[in-house]
Coordinates of C-alpha atoms in Angstrom, one line a residue:
M1 CA 0.2 -0.2 0.0
K2 CA 0.7 3.6 -0.5
R3 CA 0.3 6.8 1.5
L4 CA -0.5 10.2 -0.5
S5 CA -2.3 13.0 0.4
S6 CA -5.1 14.5 -2.1
E7 CA -6.5 17.7 -2.9
A8 CA -7.9 15.7 -3.2
R9 CA -40.0 5.7 8.3
L10 CA -40.9 6.6 4.9
S11 CA -44.3 4.6 4.3
Q12 CA -44.9 2.8 0.8
S13 CA -47.8 4.9 0.2
S14 CA -46.1 8.0 0.9
F15 CA -43.4 6.8 -1.0
K16 CA -45.2 6.0 -4.2
N17 CA -47.3 9.1 -3.9
I18 CA -43.8 11.3 -4.3
I19 CA -43.0 9.5 -7.3
A20 CA -46.0 9.5 -8.7
A21 CA -46.0 13.7 -8.0
G22 CA -42.9 13.5 -9.8
L23 CA -44.1 11.7 -12.8
M24 CA -47.0 14.1 -13.0
A25 CA -44.7 16.9 -13.1
G26 CA -43.5 15.3 -15.9
A27 CA -11.8 22.8 0.5
I28 CA -12.9 22.1 3.8
V29 CA -13.7 25.3 5.8
L30 CA -12.2 25.0 8.8
C31 CA -13.1 27.5 12.3
A32 CA -10.6 29.9 13.6
G33 CA -8.6 27.9 15.7
C34 CA -9.1 24.7 14.4
T35 CA -5.9 22.8 13.6
A36 CA -7.6 19.9 11.7
A37 CA -5.8 18.9 8.2
T38 CA -6.8 21.0 5.1
K39 CA -6.0 18.2 3.0
A40 CA -8.0 14.8 3.0
E41 CA -5.3 12.2 3.3
T42 CA -5.4 9.1 1.7
T43 CA -4.3 5.1 1.7
V44 CA -4.7 3.4 -1.4
S45 CA -4.3 0.0 -2.3
E46 CA -3.5 -2.1 -5.5
A47 CA -7.3 -3.1 -6.1
P48 CA -8.3 -3.4 -9.5
R49 CA -10.2 -0.7 -11.4
I50 CA -12.7 -2.2 -14.0
V51 CA -14.0 0.0 -16.6
N52 CA -16.8 -2.0 -19.2
I53 CA -18.0 -0.3 -22.1
V54 CA -21.1 -0.8 -22.3
N55 CA -23.5 0.1 -25.6
F56 CA -26.9 -1.0 -25.5
I57 CA -28.6 -1.1 -28.8
R58 CA -32.3 -0.3 -29.8
Q59 CA -33.8 -1.2 -33.0
L60 CA -36.6 2.3 -32.8
E61 CA -36.8 5.0 -30.8
P62 CA -40.7 6.5 -31.1
R63 CA -40.2 9.9 -28.7
T64 CA -39.5 11.7 -32.1
D65 CA -41.5 12.8 -35.1
D66 CA -40.1 10.5 -37.3
P67 CA -39.4 6.7 -35.7
D68 CA -38.8 5.1 -39.0
M69 CA -36.6 7.6 -40.5
M70 CA -34.9 7.5 -36.6
R71 CA -34.1 3.7 -37.8
D72 CA -31.2 4.7 -39.8
E73 CA -29.7 7.0 -37.3
L74 CA -29.6 4.8 -34.5
Y75 CA -27.7 1.6 -36.7
E76 CA -25.5 4.5 -37.7
T77 CA -24.9 5.4 -33.8
V78 CA -23.6 1.7 -33.4
V79 CA -21.6 1.6 -36.1
E80 CA -19.3 4.8 -35.1
Q81 CA -19.2 3.3 -31.7
V82 CA -18.1 0.1 -32.8
K83 CA -15.7 2.1 -35.2
Q84 CA -14.3 4.4 -32.0
L85 CA -13.8 1.4 -30.2
K86 CA -11.8 -0.6 -32.8
Q87 CA -9.5 2.5 -33.5
Y88 CA -8.1 2.5 -30.3
G89 CA -8.1 -1.7 -30.0
L90 CA -10.5 -1.7 -27.3
P91 CA -13.2 -4.4 -26.0
G92 CA -16.7 -3.6 -25.6
T93 CA -20.1 -5.0 -25.0
F94 CA -22.9 -4.3 -26.9
L95 CA -26.6 -5.7 -25.7
L96 CA -29.0 -6.0 -28.1
Q97 CA -32.9 -5.5 -27.5
Y98 CA -35.1 -8.4 -29.3
D99 CA -36.1 -5.9 -32.1
A100 CA -32.7 -5.0 -32.4
L101 CA -31.9 -8.7 -32.6
L102 CA -33.9 -9.2 -35.4
N103 CA -32.1 -7.1 -38.0
P104 CA -29.7 -8.5 -40.6
K105 CA -27.7 -4.9 -40.3
Y106 CA -27.4 -5.2 -36.8
Q107 CA -26.6 -8.8 -37.0
E108 CA -23.4 -8.7 -39.5
L109 CA -22.1 -5.6 -37.9
L110 CA -21.7 -6.9 -34.4
K111 CA -20.3 -10.4 -36.0
T112 CA -18.2 -9.0 -38.3
E113 CA -16.8 -5.7 -37.3
L114 CA -16.0 -5.6 -33.6
T115 CA -12.8 -5.7 -32.0
P116 CA -11.4 -8.8 -31.4
G117 CA -12.3 -9.8 -27.5
S118 CA -15.5 -7.9 -27.4
E119 CA -18.9 -9.5 -26.4
V120 CA -22.3 -9.2 -27.8
G121 CA -25.4 -9.6 -24.9
A122 CA -29.2 -9.1 -24.4
W123 CA -30.5 -6.0 -23.4
W124 CA -33.6 -6.8 -21.5
E125 CA -36.4 -4.3 -22.1
I126 CA -39.4 -5.8 -23.7
T127 CA -40.8 -5.3 -27.5
Q128 CA -43.8 -5.7 -30.0
P129 CA -42.2 -8.6 -31.7
H130 CA -40.5 -10.3 -28.4
V131 CA -43.9 -10.5 -27.3
E132 CA -45.6 -11.7 -30.0
A133 CA -42.7 -14.6 -30.3
A134 CA -43.8 -15.4 -26.8
G135 CA -47.8 -16.0 -27.8
M136 CA -48.6 -12.8 -26.1
A137 CA -50.7 -9.9 -27.0
W138 CA -48.4 -6.5 -26.9
R139 CA -50.3 -3.6 -24.6
G140 CA -48.1 -1.0 -25.5
R141 CA -48.3 2.2 -26.9
F142 CA -45.6 1.9 -29.2
P143 CA -43.9 -1.0 -30.9
W144 CA -41.3 -0.2 -28.0
D145 CA -42.6 1.7 -24.9
W146 CA -40.7 2.5 -21.6
H147 CA -43.6 2.1 -19.3
A148 CA -42.8 -0.6 -16.9
D149 CA -45.7 -2.8 -16.9
V150 CA -45.1 -3.4 -20.8
G151 CA -41.5 -2.8 -21.4
F152 CA -40.1 -4.4 -18.8
A153 CA -40.2 -8.2 -17.2
T154 CA -42.0 -6.8 -13.6
G155 CA -45.2 -6.3 -15.9
Y156 CA -45.4 -9.7 -17.0
T157 CA -46.5 -12.5 -14.8
P158 CA -43.5 -15.0 -13.8
A159 CA -44.8 -17.7 -16.2
E160 CA -44.8 -15.2 -19.0
R161 CA -41.1 -13.7 -18.1
E162 CA -40.1 -17.4 -18.6
K163 CA -41.5 -17.6 -22.2
L164 CA -39.8 -14.2 -23.1
V165 CA -36.7 -15.8 -21.7
D166 CA -36.7 -19.1 -23.4
V167 CA -37.9 -17.2 -27.1
Y168 CA -34.9 -14.3 -26.6
M169 CA -32.0 -17.2 -26.0
E170 CA -33.3 -19.8 -28.7
K171 CA -33.3 -16.3 -31.3
F172 CA -30.0 -15.3 -29.8
K173 CA -28.5 -18.6 -30.5
S174 CA -29.8 -19.1 -34.1
V175 CA -27.9 -15.8 -34.8
F176 CA -24.3 -15.8 -32.8
G177 CA -24.3 -19.8 -31.9
K178 CA -24.3 -19.3 -28.3
Y179 CA -26.3 -18.1 -25.3
P180 CA -25.4 -14.7 -24.3
A181 CA -23.5 -14.5 -21.2
S182 CA -24.3 -11.0 -20.2
V183 CA -27.9 -9.5 -20.4
G184 CA -28.5 -5.7 -18.7
S185 CA -31.4 -3.5 -18.1
W186 CA -32.5 -0.6 -15.9
F187 CA -34.2 -3.4 -13.7
I188 CA -34.6 -7.1 -14.0
D189 CA -36.7 -8.8 -11.5
A190 CA -35.4 -11.9 -9.5
H191 CA -37.7 -14.4 -11.3
T192 CA -36.5 -13.9 -14.5
L193 CA -32.8 -13.4 -13.5
G194 CA -32.9 -16.3 -11.3
Y195 CA -34.2 -18.2 -14.6
M196 CA -31.7 -17.1 -17.0
S197 CA -29.4 -18.2 -14.6
D198 CA -30.6 -21.6 -13.6
K199 CA -31.0 -22.7 -17.5
Y200 CA -29.2 -20.9 -19.1
H201 CA -26.1 -20.1 -17.4
I202 CA -25.6 -16.1 -17.9
T203 CA -22.5 -14.8 -16.2
A204 CA -23.3 -11.0 -15.7
S205 CA -26.0 -8.8 -15.4
C206 CA -26.0 -5.3 -15.4
N207 CA -28.9 -2.4 -13.9
C208 CA -29.7 1.4 -13.2
K209 CA -27.6 3.1 -10.7
D210 CA -30.0 4.2 -7.4
Q211 CA -32.6 7.4 -8.9
I212 CA -35.7 8.1 -7.3
G213 CA -38.4 8.5 -10.1
T214 CA -36.2 9.3 -13.1
D215 CA -38.0 8.2 -16.3
G216 CA -40.4 6.7 -13.9
Y217 CA -37.9 3.9 -12.3
T218 CA -37.1 4.0 -8.7
L219 CA -34.4 2.1 -7.5
W220 CA -33.3 3.3 -4.0
G221 CA -31.1 2.3 -1.0
G222 CA -28.9 -0.3 -3.2
Y223 CA -25.5 -1.5 -3.2
W224 CA -23.9 1.8 -4.6
N225 CA -21.9 1.4 -7.9
Q226 CA -19.7 -1.7 -7.8
A227 CA -21.2 -5.4 -7.8
Y228 CA -23.5 -7.5 -5.8
Y229 CA -25.1 -11.0 -5.9
P230 CA -29.0 -10.3 -5.2
S231 CA -31.0 -12.3 -3.1
R232 CA -33.5 -15.0 -5.2
R233 CA -36.3 -12.4 -3.8
N234 CA -35.1 -9.4 -5.3
A235 CA -33.4 -8.9 -7.5
Y236 CA -32.0 -5.1 -6.4
M237 CA -31.5 -6.3 -2.9
P238 CA -27.7 -7.8 -2.0
A239 CA -28.3 -11.6 -0.8
Q240 CA -26.6 -12.2 2.5
T241 CA -25.7 -16.4 2.1
A242 CA -24.6 -17.8 -0.8
T243 CA -28.0 -20.6 -0.4
G244 CA -29.9 -17.2 -0.6
Q245 CA -28.4 -15.7 -4.0
I246 CA -28.5 -15.8 -7.5
P247 CA -25.0 -16.4 -8.6
V248 CA -24.9 -14.0 -11.1
P249 CA -23.1 -10.5 -10.2
V250 CA -25.2 -7.5 -11.1
F251 CA -22.8 -4.6 -11.8
R252 CA -24.4 -1.2 -11.4
M253 CA -24.3 1.4 -14.7
L254 CA -23.8 4.8 -15.6
G255 CA -21.3 6.2 -13.2
S256 CA -23.3 8.4 -11.1
D257 CA -21.5 11.4 -9.5
P258 CA -20.9 10.1 -6.0
I259 CA -20.7 13.5 -4.0
Y260 CA -23.8 15.2 -5.8
Q261 CA -26.2 12.8 -7.6
Y262 CA -27.6 11.6 -4.7
D263 CA -29.2 14.9 -3.6
A264 CA -29.9 16.2 -7.2
G265 CA -33.6 17.3 -7.5
L266 CA -33.5 17.2 -3.5
G267 CA -36.5 18.7 -2.2
G268 CA -38.6 17.6 -5.6
A269 CA -40.4 14.6 -6.3
A270 CA -37.8 13.1 -8.7
Q271 CA -34.2 13.2 -9.5
H272 CA -31.9 14.4 -12.0
V273 CA -28.9 12.8 -13.6
I274 CA -25.4 13.3 -13.1
S275 CA -23.2 10.7 -14.5
L276 CA -20.6 9.3 -16.9
E277 CA -23.1 9.7 -19.5
P278 CA -21.4 11.1 -22.5
V279 CA -24.8 13.5 -23.6
Y280 CA -25.1 15.0 -20.2
Q281 CA -22.8 18.4 -20.0
G282 CA -23.0 21.5 -18.0
H283 CA -22.1 23.5 -15.1
E284 CA -23.1 20.7 -12.7
G285 CA -21.1 18.5 -14.0
G286 CA -21.6 15.4 -16.1
G287 CA -20.0 13.1 -19.1
G288 CA -19.8 15.4 -21.6
T289 CA -17.4 18.1 -19.4
R290 CA -14.4 17.1 -19.3
G291 CA -13.3 18.8 -16.2
W292 CA -16.0 16.5 -14.6
V293 CA -15.1 13.3 -16.4
E294 CA -11.5 13.8 -15.1
W295 CA -12.2 14.6 -11.9
F296 CA -14.6 11.8 -11.8
F297 CA -11.8 9.3 -13.2
R298 CA -9.5 10.3 -10.5
S299 CA -12.0 9.6 -7.8
M300 CA -12.4 6.3 -8.9
F301 CA -9.0 5.3 -10.0
D302 CA -7.0 6.9 -7.4
E303 CA -8.9 7.8 -4.7
P304 CA -9.3 4.3 -2.4
C305 CA -11.6 1.2 -2.6
L306 CA -11.7 -2.0 -0.8
A307 CA -11.7 -5.2 -3.2
F308 CA -11.6 -3.1 -6.5
N309 CA -13.7 0.3 -8.3
Y310 CA -16.0 -0.1 -11.0
V311 CA -17.2 2.1 -13.7
Q312 CA -19.4 1.7 -16.8
A313 CA -18.7 3.7 -19.5
G314 CA -20.8 3.5 -23.2
Q315 CA -24.0 4.9 -24.2
E316 CA -27.2 3.9 -25.2
N317 CA -28.1 4.6 -29.1
S318 CA -31.1 6.0 -28.7
F319 CA -29.4 9.3 -28.0
T320 CA -27.6 9.4 -31.5
W321 CA -24.2 9.3 -32.2
A322 CA -24.2 13.8 -32.6
K323 CA -25.2 14.1 -29.3
M324 CA -22.8 11.5 -27.9
R325 CA -20.2 11.9 -30.0
E326 CA -18.2 14.9 -28.4
G327 CA -18.2 13.3 -24.9
L328 CA -17.2 10.0 -26.0
E329 CA -14.6 11.0 -28.1
M330 CA -13.4 12.6 -25.2
Q331 CA -13.9 9.8 -22.7
I332 CA -12.5 7.1 -25.0
P333 CA -8.9 8.6 -25.0
M334 CA -8.7 9.0 -21.6
L335 CA -9.8 5.3 -20.7
D336 CA -7.2 4.4 -23.5
S337 CA -4.5 6.0 -22.0
L338 CA -5.4 4.8 -18.2
H339 CA -5.4 1.3 -19.7
K340 CA -1.8 1.9 -21.2
Q341 CA -0.4 3.0 -18.2
G342 CA -1.8 0.1 -16.4
K343 CA -3.7 2.2 -14.1
I344 CA -7.4 0.0 -15.4
R345 CA -8.8 -2.7 -16.5
I346 CA -11.0 -2.4 -19.6
E347 CA -13.1 -5.7 -20.4
T348 CA -15.8 -7.0 -21.5
L349 CA -19.0 -7.3 -18.6
E350 CA -18.5 -11.0 -19.0
S351 CA -15.0 -10.9 -18.7
S352 CA -15.9 -8.9 -15.3
G353 CA -18.4 -11.3 -14.1
R354 CA -16.7 -14.3 -14.8
W355 CA -13.8 -12.4 -12.7
F356 CA -16.0 -11.8 -9.7
R357 CA -17.8 -15.5 -9.7
E358 CA -14.2 -16.5 -9.5
R359 CA -13.3 -14.6 -6.6
Y360 CA -15.6 -13.8 -4.8
P361 CA -18.3 -16.8 -3.2
V362 CA -20.5 -14.1 -1.9
T363 CA -20.6 -10.2 -2.4
P364 CA -17.6 -8.7 -1.0
A365 CA -17.6 -5.3 1.1
T366 CA -16.3 -2.5 -1.2
A367 CA -16.1 1.4 -1.1
V368 CA -15.9 4.6 -3.4
A369 CA -14.3 7.8 -1.9
A370 CA -14.6 11.4 -3.7
L371 CA -12.1 13.1 -1.8
T372 CA -12.2 16.4 -3.6
D373 CA -15.1 18.4 -5.2
H374 CA -15.1 19.4 -8.7
R375 CA -17.2 22.0 -7.8
N376 CA -15.0 23.4 -5.6
Q377 CA -17.2 23.6 -2.6
G378 CA -15.2 21.7 -0.1
N379 CA -17.7 18.5 -0.4
K380 CA -15.8 15.3 0.2
T381 CA -17.9 11.7 0.3
V382 CA -17.3 8.4 0.8
W383 CA -19.4 5.1 0.2
Y384 CA -19.0 1.5 2.1
N385 CA -20.9 -1.5 1.2
S386 CA -21.4 -5.0 2.1
R387 CA -23.3 -8.0 2.0
F388 CA -25.5 -6.6 5.2
Y389 CA -25.9 -2.6 4.6
R390 CA -24.6 0.3 2.8
V391 CA -23.4 3.7 4.4
N392 CA -22.7 7.3 2.7
L393 CA -20.4 9.7 4.7
L394 CA -20.4 13.5 3.4
W395 CA -18.6 16.2 4.4
E396 CA -20.1 20.0 3.5
G397 CA -17.0 21.9 4.1
S398 CA -16.7 21.3 7.7
A399 CA -20.1 19.8 8.4
F400 CA -20.0 15.9 8.6
R401 CA -23.2 14.0 8.6
F402 CA -24.0 10.0 8.1
R403 CA -26.4 11.0 4.7
D404 CA -27.7 7.3 4.3
I405 CA -27.1 4.1 6.0
H406 CA -29.7 1.1 4.3
L407 CA -30.0 -2.6 5.2
F408 CA -30.2 -5.1 3.2
D409 CA -32.2 -8.8 4.2
E410 CA -32.6 -11.4 1.6
R411 CA -36.0 -12.5 2.7
F412 CA -37.4 -8.9 1.9
E413 CA -39.4 -10.1 -1.2
S414 CA -40.1 -7.4 -4.0
D415 CA -43.4 -6.9 -4.7
Y416 CA -43.1 -7.9 -8.6
L417 CA -41.8 -11.6 -7.5
T418 CA -45.0 -13.8 -8.0
K419 CA -46.8 -11.4 -10.0
A420 CA -46.6 -8.4 -12.5
G421 CA -46.2 -5.2 -12.1
E422 CA -50.0 -3.5 -13.1
S423 CA -48.1 0.3 -13.2
T424 CA -46.3 2.3 -14.9
Q425 CA -43.7 3.1 -12.8
C426 CA -41.6 0.1 -10.9
I427 CA -40.2 0.9 -7.3
Y428 CA -37.4 -1.2 -5.9
T429 CA -36.1 -0.2 -2.4
T430 CA -34.1 -1.4 0.5
L431 CA -34.7 -0.8 4.7
P432 CA -33.9 2.8 5.3
V433 CA -32.1 3.6 8.6
V434 CA -30.7 6.8 7.8
D435 CA -32.1 8.0 4.1
G436 CA -30.8 11.9 3.1
F437 CA -33.3 12.2 0.1
M438 CA -36.4 10.8 1.0
W439 CA -36.3 12.7 4.8
S440 CA -35.2 15.8 3.8
T441 CA -36.1 19.5 2.6
R442 CA -33.8 21.7 1.0
S443 CA -33.2 23.5 4.1
D444 CA -33.4 20.6 6.1
K445 CA -31.3 18.2 5.2
A446 CA -31.5 14.5 7.3
G447 CA -28.4 13.3 8.8
L448 CA -26.8 11.4 11.3
R449 CA -24.4 13.7 13.1
I450 CA -22.0 13.7 15.8
V451 CA -23.1 16.0 18.4
G452 CA -21.2 17.8 21.5
S453 CA -22.4 17.6 25.0
D454 CA -24.4 20.9 23.9
G455 CA -26.3 19.5 21.5
Q456 CA -24.8 21.2 18.6
P457 CA -23.3 19.4 15.6
L458 CA -19.5 19.1 15.5
T459 CA -17.4 21.6 13.3
V460 CA -14.7 18.9 11.5
G461 CA -11.5 18.7 9.5
A462 CA -10.8 16.7 6.3
P463 CA -11.0 12.9 6.3
A464 CA -8.2 9.7 6.5
V465 CA -9.5 7.0 4.6
S466 CA -7.3 4.1 5.0
E467 CA -8.0 0.5 3.8
L468 CA -7.2 -1.9 6.4
P469 CA -6.5 -5.9 6.5
D470 CA -9.3 -8.3 6.1
N471 CA -11.3 -5.8 3.7
V472 CA -12.1 -3.2 6.3
L473 CA -12.2 0.5 5.8
Q474 CA -11.3 3.0 8.4
V475 CA -12.2 6.8 8.0
A476 CA -10.6 9.3 10.7
F477 CA -10.7 13.2 11.4
S478 CA -10.4 15.7 14.1
D479 CA -12.9 18.6 15.3
A480 CA -12.5 21.8 15.8
A481 CA -10.9 20.9 19.3
E482 CA -8.6 18.5 17.9
R483 CA -10.5 15.6 19.4
K484 CA -10.3 12.8 17.0
F485 CA -13.2 10.4 15.5
T486 CA -12.4 7.3 14.1
F487 CA -15.1 5.0 12.0
T488 CA -14.2 1.6 11.3
F489 CA -16.4 -0.8 8.7
Y490 CA -16.5 -3.8 8.9
E491 CA -19.6 -6.3 6.6
D492 CA -21.6 -6.4 9.9
R493 CA -20.8 -3.7 11.5
F494 CA -19.3 0.0 12.0
E495 CA -17.6 1.5 14.6
V496 CA -17.0 4.6 15.7
T497 CA -14.5 5.5 18.5
G498 CA -14.0 9.5 19.7
N499 CA -10.6 10.1 22.2
D500 CA -12.5 12.8 24.2
K501 CA -14.7 9.5 25.6
D502 CA -18.2 10.5 26.2
S503 CA -18.5 14.6 25.5
W504 CA -20.1 13.6 22.1
A505 CA -23.2 11.2 20.6
L506 CA -24.7 10.6 16.8
E507 CA -28.0 11.9 16.4
L508 CA -30.2 11.8 13.5
K509 CA -32.1 14.4 12.9
T510 CA -35.1 14.3 10.0
A511 CA -37.4 17.0 8.3
A512 CA -39.7 14.0 8.3
A513 CA -42.7 13.4 10.8
P514 CA -42.4 10.6 13.0
A515 CA -45.4 9.1 11.4
E516 CA -43.2 8.7 8.0
L517 CA -40.4 7.0 9.8
P518 CA -40.0 2.9 10.1
F519 CA -38.9 3.1 13.6
V520 CA -41.4 1.0 15.6
S521 CA -39.3 1.2 19.2
V522 CA -35.9 2.3 20.8
E523 CA -34.9 0.5 23.2
K524 CA -31.1 0.5 24.5
S525 CA -29.4 -2.4 23.1
Q526 CA -31.9 -2.2 19.5
I527 CA -33.9 -0.4 17.2
R528 CA -37.0 -1.8 16.2
A529 CA -38.6 -0.4 12.6
A530 CA -40.9 -1.7 9.9
Y531 CA -40.7 -0.5 6.3
S532 CA -43.6 -2.3 3.5
G533 CA -44.8 -4.4 6.2
F534 CA -41.3 -6.1 6.4
E535 CA -39.9 -5.3 9.6
Y536 CA -36.0 -5.4 10.9
G537 CA -33.7 -3.3 13.0
I538 CA -29.9 -2.3 14.4
A539 CA -28.7 -3.4 17.4
C540 CA -26.3 -1.7 19.8
L541 CA -23.6 -3.8 20.9
K542 CA -21.3 -0.8 22.0
G543 CA -23.0 2.6 23.7
A544 CA -26.6 2.8 23.2
F545 CA -29.8 4.0 21.6
A546 CA -31.8 6.8 23.2
E547 CA -34.9 8.9 22.3
A548 CA -34.4 13.0 22.8
D549 CA -36.4 15.5 22.1
G550 CA -36.2 16.8 18.6
C551 CA -34.3 13.9 16.9
A552 CA -35.9 10.2 15.9
F553 CA -32.7 8.6 17.9
R554 CA -29.4 9.4 19.3
I555 CA -26.7 6.5 20.2
L556 CA -24.4 7.6 23.3
P557 CA -21.0 6.0 23.5
D558 CA -19.9 4.0 26.1
K559 CA -16.1 5.1 27.5
G560 CA -15.9 7.0 23.9
E561 CA -17.0 4.0 21.6
I562 CA -20.2 3.0 19.7
T563 CA -20.4 -0.3 17.8
V564 CA -23.7 -0.6 15.6
D565 CA -24.7 -4.1 14.2
C566 CA -26.3 -3.9 10.7
S567 CA -26.5 -7.9 10.5
K568 CA -29.1 -9.0 13.2
R569 CA -32.1 -8.8 12.1

């Protein structure tokens, strides 16, 4: 390892009402005398940094004035994507919707023109030809309809989903001589993914980044970025056991801004997008803005992580080459240079899935750190994931909070496991303990903060982030009074220590009314909660939970230490 410095209870009904409303609407600043370090210090390991260039292909785009003419433009977009990767000799993953799979032009292009080592797989949005080939009637507004009840497998019964899989797989094999190893989608239900794994032995999958309400799709509280083994009851919920998991790693797509995507649209009902997708650009950042891309790559490829870090590049052809060209012609040479320097691995989704399966029998702990701020506002963040929980730490100048804690439980069934979803939306969630988006307003942000004996949040300095043996993450910083705090994250628990013994506490405040929070009881050693009829909780192994006026709960240290178990249910 090398050491370096870097400037570097929301009810379900309420949740759905918020989403529906959105669809209807269409350098650390330190206080005087604080002597904490002004630079974030990090310890970085040689964990691999993996990049998949994934371009998925639609046959048509009905969201345009002339869908028929658009077909040629969609095809030419893929031609240009193929040419670009050939120019640099880089392998790509191209995922085909069923209607595009039927097109002889795509068949020929992907058989003859791809860079050696590239991959062709499946993109799991459902189209009219696909449904009719499976002997069913099409219910969509257009031959491809993005509404979740017709355009995704969640809109079909489990038996219908199996027919859709069988039809696709046989057609793909007739064209390419084998079944696809990789299947991607914004979201795939557990029944479909399990069936693909059990019968057709797919190697890898990918799904959308965390988002609320975007395009009518909500995926919230999941394993942030990276990759995980999903529960057989819920494809968005990481499993805790090998027997409870689908043995197909799901990689998170699109490359979210680790600092700003979470709060994008805060106070509203739906989020906008700040991601690596090359069509997005502007002062907020995105994959078409060079300064943001350079910052994002530094964060993902140079900052601390655990196990590995993952980035998905590429773009769906619906945006067309004219809109993505500038962004891709900036990103791909940068990735090629990093690849030639040996800093990153560029490989297919199938290759990454095979590597993951060979290395990890269950979902590993991972982390993402962004210890500089591309907007120069002094913000920093650390994401930690394990098969039991995820945590997000956020520094906004000299203010610190846990912005997010969500728990994972493989027993929590999705709404789509045994029946078809009837809504045009799709909602996948996990189990909230701290939710800095859903429990916040723009002026009152929810969070678990360190408070002093006077109940006021502490002013803190920059974090030092370290990767410890056994895949453990440690984050340390000092406050204005030079009290040092250390946060250590293990896959089943996290520990907080303060060298000033018991003159501090952790306190959760939210903008949500108590009835909107999931907490059922707060006892000394445990907090019980319920979400969507499912009971869960956390345990305090050292220190104590307590109720207090003006907050949801406090966690009091014992001799300067707190240990919270996130694995006991």
